[in-house]
Amino acid sequence: MVKRRTCVFISGQGTNLKNLISHSRDNSFPLKISLVISNNKNANGIIYAKINKIPYLIINTENHNYENIVSVNLKKYKINFICLAGYMKIISGRLLKNFKKKIINIHPSLLPKFKGLNTFKRVLKNKEVKTGCTVHYVNNKLDDGDIISKKFFYINSKDNEKTLKHKTQILEYKAYPEAIIKIFSNY
Ligand code: GRF
C-alpha cells in the first residue's frame, strides 16, 4: 500500500503523536509520519520525533511569515495529509485551501458538545452522563468540521477531571488510528 506522507502538528505532550507513529509501523496502516510541526519549542512531543528520527520543525506563530515557512516545509517533505494532535492554534485559510478534506483533528469531547478548552471541567459541571472523543475534519472554526467518528464511555459518580482525562485519552489512542483507517478504506 502507498502510505500518505503525513505531518502531525502538536503543541504539548504528544501522546497521540507517539501512538500514531507506533501504528504507522504497521504495513497496512495508511500513513507514514514524515514530518512533525510544533508551535511550542518546549513541547514534550518533539521527543517522539527525535527518537523515531522523524524530521521536525518548530514554528513561531508570532512570526508573520510562519504560514509560508509551514507551506514550504510541507512541500519539501511532500506532505499530502495532516493530523492535528493537541495543536493549540487555528489552522489558517491558506493551508485549509491547499489541504481540502486532508486535515483532521481529535478533540476530547463528544462534538458538537464542549468545543474549546477545559472540556472535562465543563462535562462534569454540566452533569453529562457520558463523554468521549471525536475525530473530525478541520475547517476554519474551532473544533468544527465534518465528524468522522466518535467514541464514548459512561461517567460514574467517582469520576473527576483527572479520571475523565485518563479514560478519554485511552479512547483516543483507539479512535484516532481507527478513524484514519476508516477514511482511507473509502478511497
Ligand atoms: C488530546 O486530548 C486531544 O484530544 C486534544 O489535545 C490532547 C492532546 O494530547 N486535542 P497529546 O498531546 O496527544 O498527549
GROMACS .gro file of C-alpha atoms and ligand atoms in nm:
model
  201
    1MET     CA    1   0.000   0.000   0.000
    2VAL     CA    2   0.116   0.352  -0.079
    3LYS     CA    3   0.125   0.536   0.251
    4ARG     CA    4   0.020   0.901   0.268
    5ARG     CA    5   0.309   1.121   0.373
    6THR     CA    6   0.170   1.284   0.684
    7CYS     CA    7   0.261   1.579   0.900
    8VAL     CA    8   0.145   1.578   1.264
    9PHE     CA    9   0.101   1.918   1.430
   10ILE     CA   10   0.149   1.927   1.808
   11SER     CA   11   0.180   2.177   2.091
   12GLY     CA   12   0.225   1.965   2.403
   13GLN     CA   13   0.258   1.613   2.540
   14GLY     CA   14   0.239   1.438   2.203
   15THR     CA   15   0.097   1.109   2.328
   16ASN     CA   16  -0.132   1.088   2.025
   17LEU     CA   17   0.171   1.155   1.804
   18LYS     CA   18   0.352   0.870   1.979
   19ASN     CA   19   0.054   0.643   1.922
   20LEU     CA   20   0.024   0.736   1.552
   21ILE     CA   21   0.397   0.674   1.500
   22SER     CA   22   0.359   0.334   1.656
   23HIS     CA   23   0.058   0.246   1.433
   24SER     CA   24   0.239   0.375   1.125
   25ARG     CA   25   0.497   0.096   1.164
   26ASP     CA   26   0.226  -0.146   1.056
   27ASN     CA   27   0.248  -0.200   0.680
   28SER     CA   28  -0.127  -0.187   0.642
   29PHE     CA   29  -0.167   0.148   0.825
   30PRO     CA   30  -0.237   0.417   0.562
   31LEU     CA   31   0.000   0.685   0.698
   32LYS     CA   32   0.372   0.739   0.721
   33ILE     CA   33   0.460   1.015   0.967
   34SER     CA   34   0.706   1.215   0.760
   35LEU     CA   35   0.717   1.546   0.948
   36VAL     CA   36   0.623   1.685   1.290
   37ILE     CA   37   0.548   2.053   1.338
   38SER     CA   38   0.526   2.211   1.684
   39ASN     CA   39   0.436   2.569   1.764
   40ASN     CA   40   0.590   2.520   2.109
   41LYS     CA   41   0.963   2.472   2.137
   42ASN     CA   42   0.917   2.307   2.477
   43ALA     CA   43   0.655   2.055   2.362
   44ASN     CA   44   0.733   1.717   2.512
   45GLY     CA   45   0.605   1.551   2.192
   46ILE     CA   46   0.914   1.663   1.999
   47ILE     CA   47   1.099   1.384   2.176
   48TYR     CA   48   0.897   1.125   1.980
   49ALA     CA   49   1.008   1.283   1.652
   50LYS     CA   50   1.369   1.274   1.771
   51ILE     CA   51   1.359   0.915   1.898
   52ASN     CA   52   1.200   0.796   1.575
   53LYS     CA   53   1.427   1.007   1.352
   54ILE     CA   54   1.133   1.193   1.202
   55PRO     CA   55   1.214   1.544   1.076
   56TYR     CA   56   1.057   1.812   1.293
   57LEU     CA   57   1.009   2.183   1.270
   58ILE     CA   58   0.943   2.434   1.546
   59ILE     CA   59   0.742   2.731   1.429
   60ASN     CA   60   0.679   3.067   1.589
   61THR     CA   61   0.323   3.163   1.505
   62GLU     CA   62   0.400   3.522   1.610
   63ASN     CA   63   0.624   3.544   1.304
   64HIS     CA   64   0.417   3.699   1.022
   65ASN     CA   65   0.591   3.465   0.779
   66TYR     CA   66   0.516   3.143   0.962
   67GLU     CA   67   0.243   3.021   0.722
   68ASN     CA   68   0.489   3.048   0.440
   69ILE     CA   69   0.751   2.853   0.635
   70VAL     CA   70   0.491   2.582   0.702
   71SER     CA   71   0.390   2.566   0.333
   72VAL     CA   72   0.749   2.546   0.214
   73ASN     CA   73   0.822   2.258   0.453
   74LEU     CA   74   0.504   2.069   0.367
   75LYS     CA   75   0.615   2.086   0.004
   76LYS     CA   76   0.974   1.995   0.088
   77TYR     CA   77   0.863   1.679   0.268
   78LYS     CA   78   0.593   1.601   0.006
   79ILE     CA   79   0.321   1.602   0.270
   80ASN     CA   80  -0.028   1.510   0.149
   81PHE     CA   81  -0.216   1.456   0.476
   82ILE     CA   82  -0.220   1.640   0.811
   83CYS     CA   83  -0.319   1.520   1.159
   84LEU     CA   84  -0.359   1.771   1.440
   85ALA     CA   85  -0.282   1.616   1.777
   86GLY     CA   86  -0.317   1.865   2.058
   87TYR     CA   87  -0.226   2.157   1.831
   88MET     CA   88  -0.345   2.470   2.008
   89LYS     CA   89  -0.381   2.700   1.708
   90ILE     CA   90  -0.648   2.754   1.444
   91ILE     CA   91  -0.531   2.635   1.102
   92SER     CA   92  -0.511   2.916   0.850
   93GLY     CA   93  -0.728   2.957   0.542
   94ARG     CA   94  -0.439   2.906   0.306
   95LEU     CA   95  -0.342   2.569   0.450
   96LEU     CA   96  -0.707   2.464   0.452
   97LYS     CA   97  -0.739   2.556   0.087
   98ASN     CA   98  -0.432   2.355  -0.011
   99PHE     CA   99  -0.533   2.056   0.204
  100LYS     CA  100  -0.907   2.039   0.146
  101LYS     CA  101  -1.050   1.743   0.346
  102LYS     CA  102  -0.694   1.636   0.419
  103ILE     CA  103  -0.660   1.781   0.768
  104ILE     CA  104  -0.812   1.600   1.065
  105ASN     CA  105  -0.817   1.663   1.440
  106ILE     CA  106  -0.900   1.474   1.758
  107HIS     CA  107  -1.094   1.650   2.032
  108PRO     CA  108  -1.160   1.525   2.387
  109SER     CA  109  -1.540   1.558   2.389
  110LEU     CA  110  -1.841   1.434   2.201
  111LEU     CA  111  -1.865   1.715   1.949
  112PRO     CA  112  -2.052   1.937   1.886
  113LYS     CA  113  -2.065   1.950   2.266
  114PHE     CA  114  -1.781   2.116   2.456
  115LYS     CA  115  -1.568   2.272   2.187
  116GLY     CA  116  -1.255   2.450   2.305
  117LEU     CA  117  -1.057   2.412   2.627
  118ASN     CA  118  -1.136   2.274   2.974
  119THR     CA  119  -1.368   2.010   2.836
  120PHE     CA  120  -1.356   1.776   3.138
  121LYS     CA  121  -1.439   2.052   3.385
  122ARG     CA  122  -1.737   2.157   3.174
  123VAL     CA  123  -1.853   1.798   3.120
  124LEU     CA  124  -1.866   1.746   3.498
  125LYS     CA  125  -2.030   2.081   3.564
  126ASN     CA  126  -2.296   2.000   3.309
  127LYS     CA  127  -2.362   1.662   3.476
  128GLU     CA  128  -2.318   1.473   3.149
  129VAL     CA  129  -2.399   1.102   3.155
  130LYS     CA  130  -2.131   1.013   2.901
  131THR     CA  131  -1.829   1.168   2.735
  132GLY     CA  132  -1.554   1.065   2.494
  133CYS     CA  133  -1.365   1.187   2.191
  134THR     CA  134  -1.432   1.290   1.833
  135VAL     CA  135  -1.221   1.272   1.519
  136HIS     CA  136  -1.326   1.533   1.263
  137TYR     CA  137  -1.217   1.716   0.951
  138VAL     CA  138  -1.076   2.061   1.021
  139ASN     CA  139  -1.227   2.383   0.894
  140ASN     CA  140  -1.159   2.744   0.987
  141LYS     CA  141  -1.368   2.729   1.308
  142LEU     CA  142  -1.260   2.586   1.641
  143ASP     CA  143  -1.332   2.210   1.678
  144ASP     CA  144  -1.581   2.222   1.392
  145GLY     CA  145  -1.591   2.040   1.054
  146ASP     CA  146  -1.748   1.712   0.947
  147ILE     CA  147  -1.732   1.436   1.204
  148ILE     CA  148  -1.552   1.115   1.104
  149SER     CA  149  -1.610   0.914   1.422
  150LYS     CA  150  -1.680   0.935   1.794
  151LYS     CA  151  -1.614   0.702   2.087
  152PHE     CA  152  -1.774   0.735   2.429
  153PHE     CA  153  -1.784   0.595   2.782
  154TYR     CA  154  -2.027   0.642   3.071
  155ILE     CA  155  -1.927   0.874   3.353
  156ASN     CA  156  -1.958   0.739   3.708
  157SER     CA  157  -2.001   0.921   4.038
  158LYS     CA  158  -1.633   0.875   4.130
  159ASP     CA  159  -1.504   1.041   3.815
  160ASN     CA  160  -1.316   1.369   3.835
  161GLU     CA  161  -1.127   1.576   3.577
  162LYS     CA  162  -0.819   1.356   3.610
  163THR     CA  163  -1.001   1.025   3.560
  164LEU     CA  164  -1.205   1.166   3.271
  165LYS     CA  165  -0.887   1.284   3.101
  166HIS     CA  166  -0.723   0.946   3.151
  167LYS     CA  167  -1.024   0.750   3.023
  168THR     CA  168  -1.065   0.985   2.727
  169GLN     CA  169  -0.701   0.953   2.627
  170ILE     CA  170  -0.720   0.574   2.635
  171LEU     CA  171  -1.015   0.601   2.395
  172GLU     CA  172  -0.827   0.849   2.178
  173TYR     CA  173  -0.546   0.602   2.119
  174LYS     CA  174  -0.802   0.368   1.958
  175ALA     CA  175  -1.021   0.631   1.797
  176TYR     CA  176  -0.757   0.824   1.603
  177PRO     CA  177  -0.598   0.530   1.417
  178GLU     CA  178  -0.939   0.371   1.358
  179ALA     CA  179  -1.075   0.693   1.207
  180ILE     CA  180  -0.771   0.715   0.979
  181ILE     CA  181  -0.821   0.357   0.861
  182LYS     CA  182  -1.190   0.439   0.801
  183ILE     CA  183  -1.105   0.745   0.589
  184PHE     CA  184  -0.871   0.555   0.362
  185SER     CA  185  -1.084   0.245   0.335
  186ASN     CA  186  -1.331   0.463   0.142
  187TYR     CA  187  -1.071   0.570  -0.115
  188GRF     C1  188  -0.582   1.525   2.334
  188GRF     O1  189  -0.665   1.500   2.443
  188GRF     C2  190  -0.660   1.573   2.216
  188GRF     O2  191  -0.791   1.528   2.215
  188GRF     C3  192  -0.661   1.723   2.232
  188GRF     O3  193  -0.538   1.755   2.290
  188GRF     C4  194  -0.490   1.643   2.364
  188GRF     C5  195  -0.351   1.618   2.315
  188GRF     O4  196  -0.284   1.524   2.392
  188GRF     N1  197  -0.685   1.787   2.105
  188GRF     P1  198  -0.142   1.473   2.346
  188GRF     O5  199  -0.054   1.596   2.324
  188GRF     O6  200  -0.159   1.394   2.220
  188GRF     O7  201  -0.090   1.389   2.459
   0.00000   0.00000   0.00000
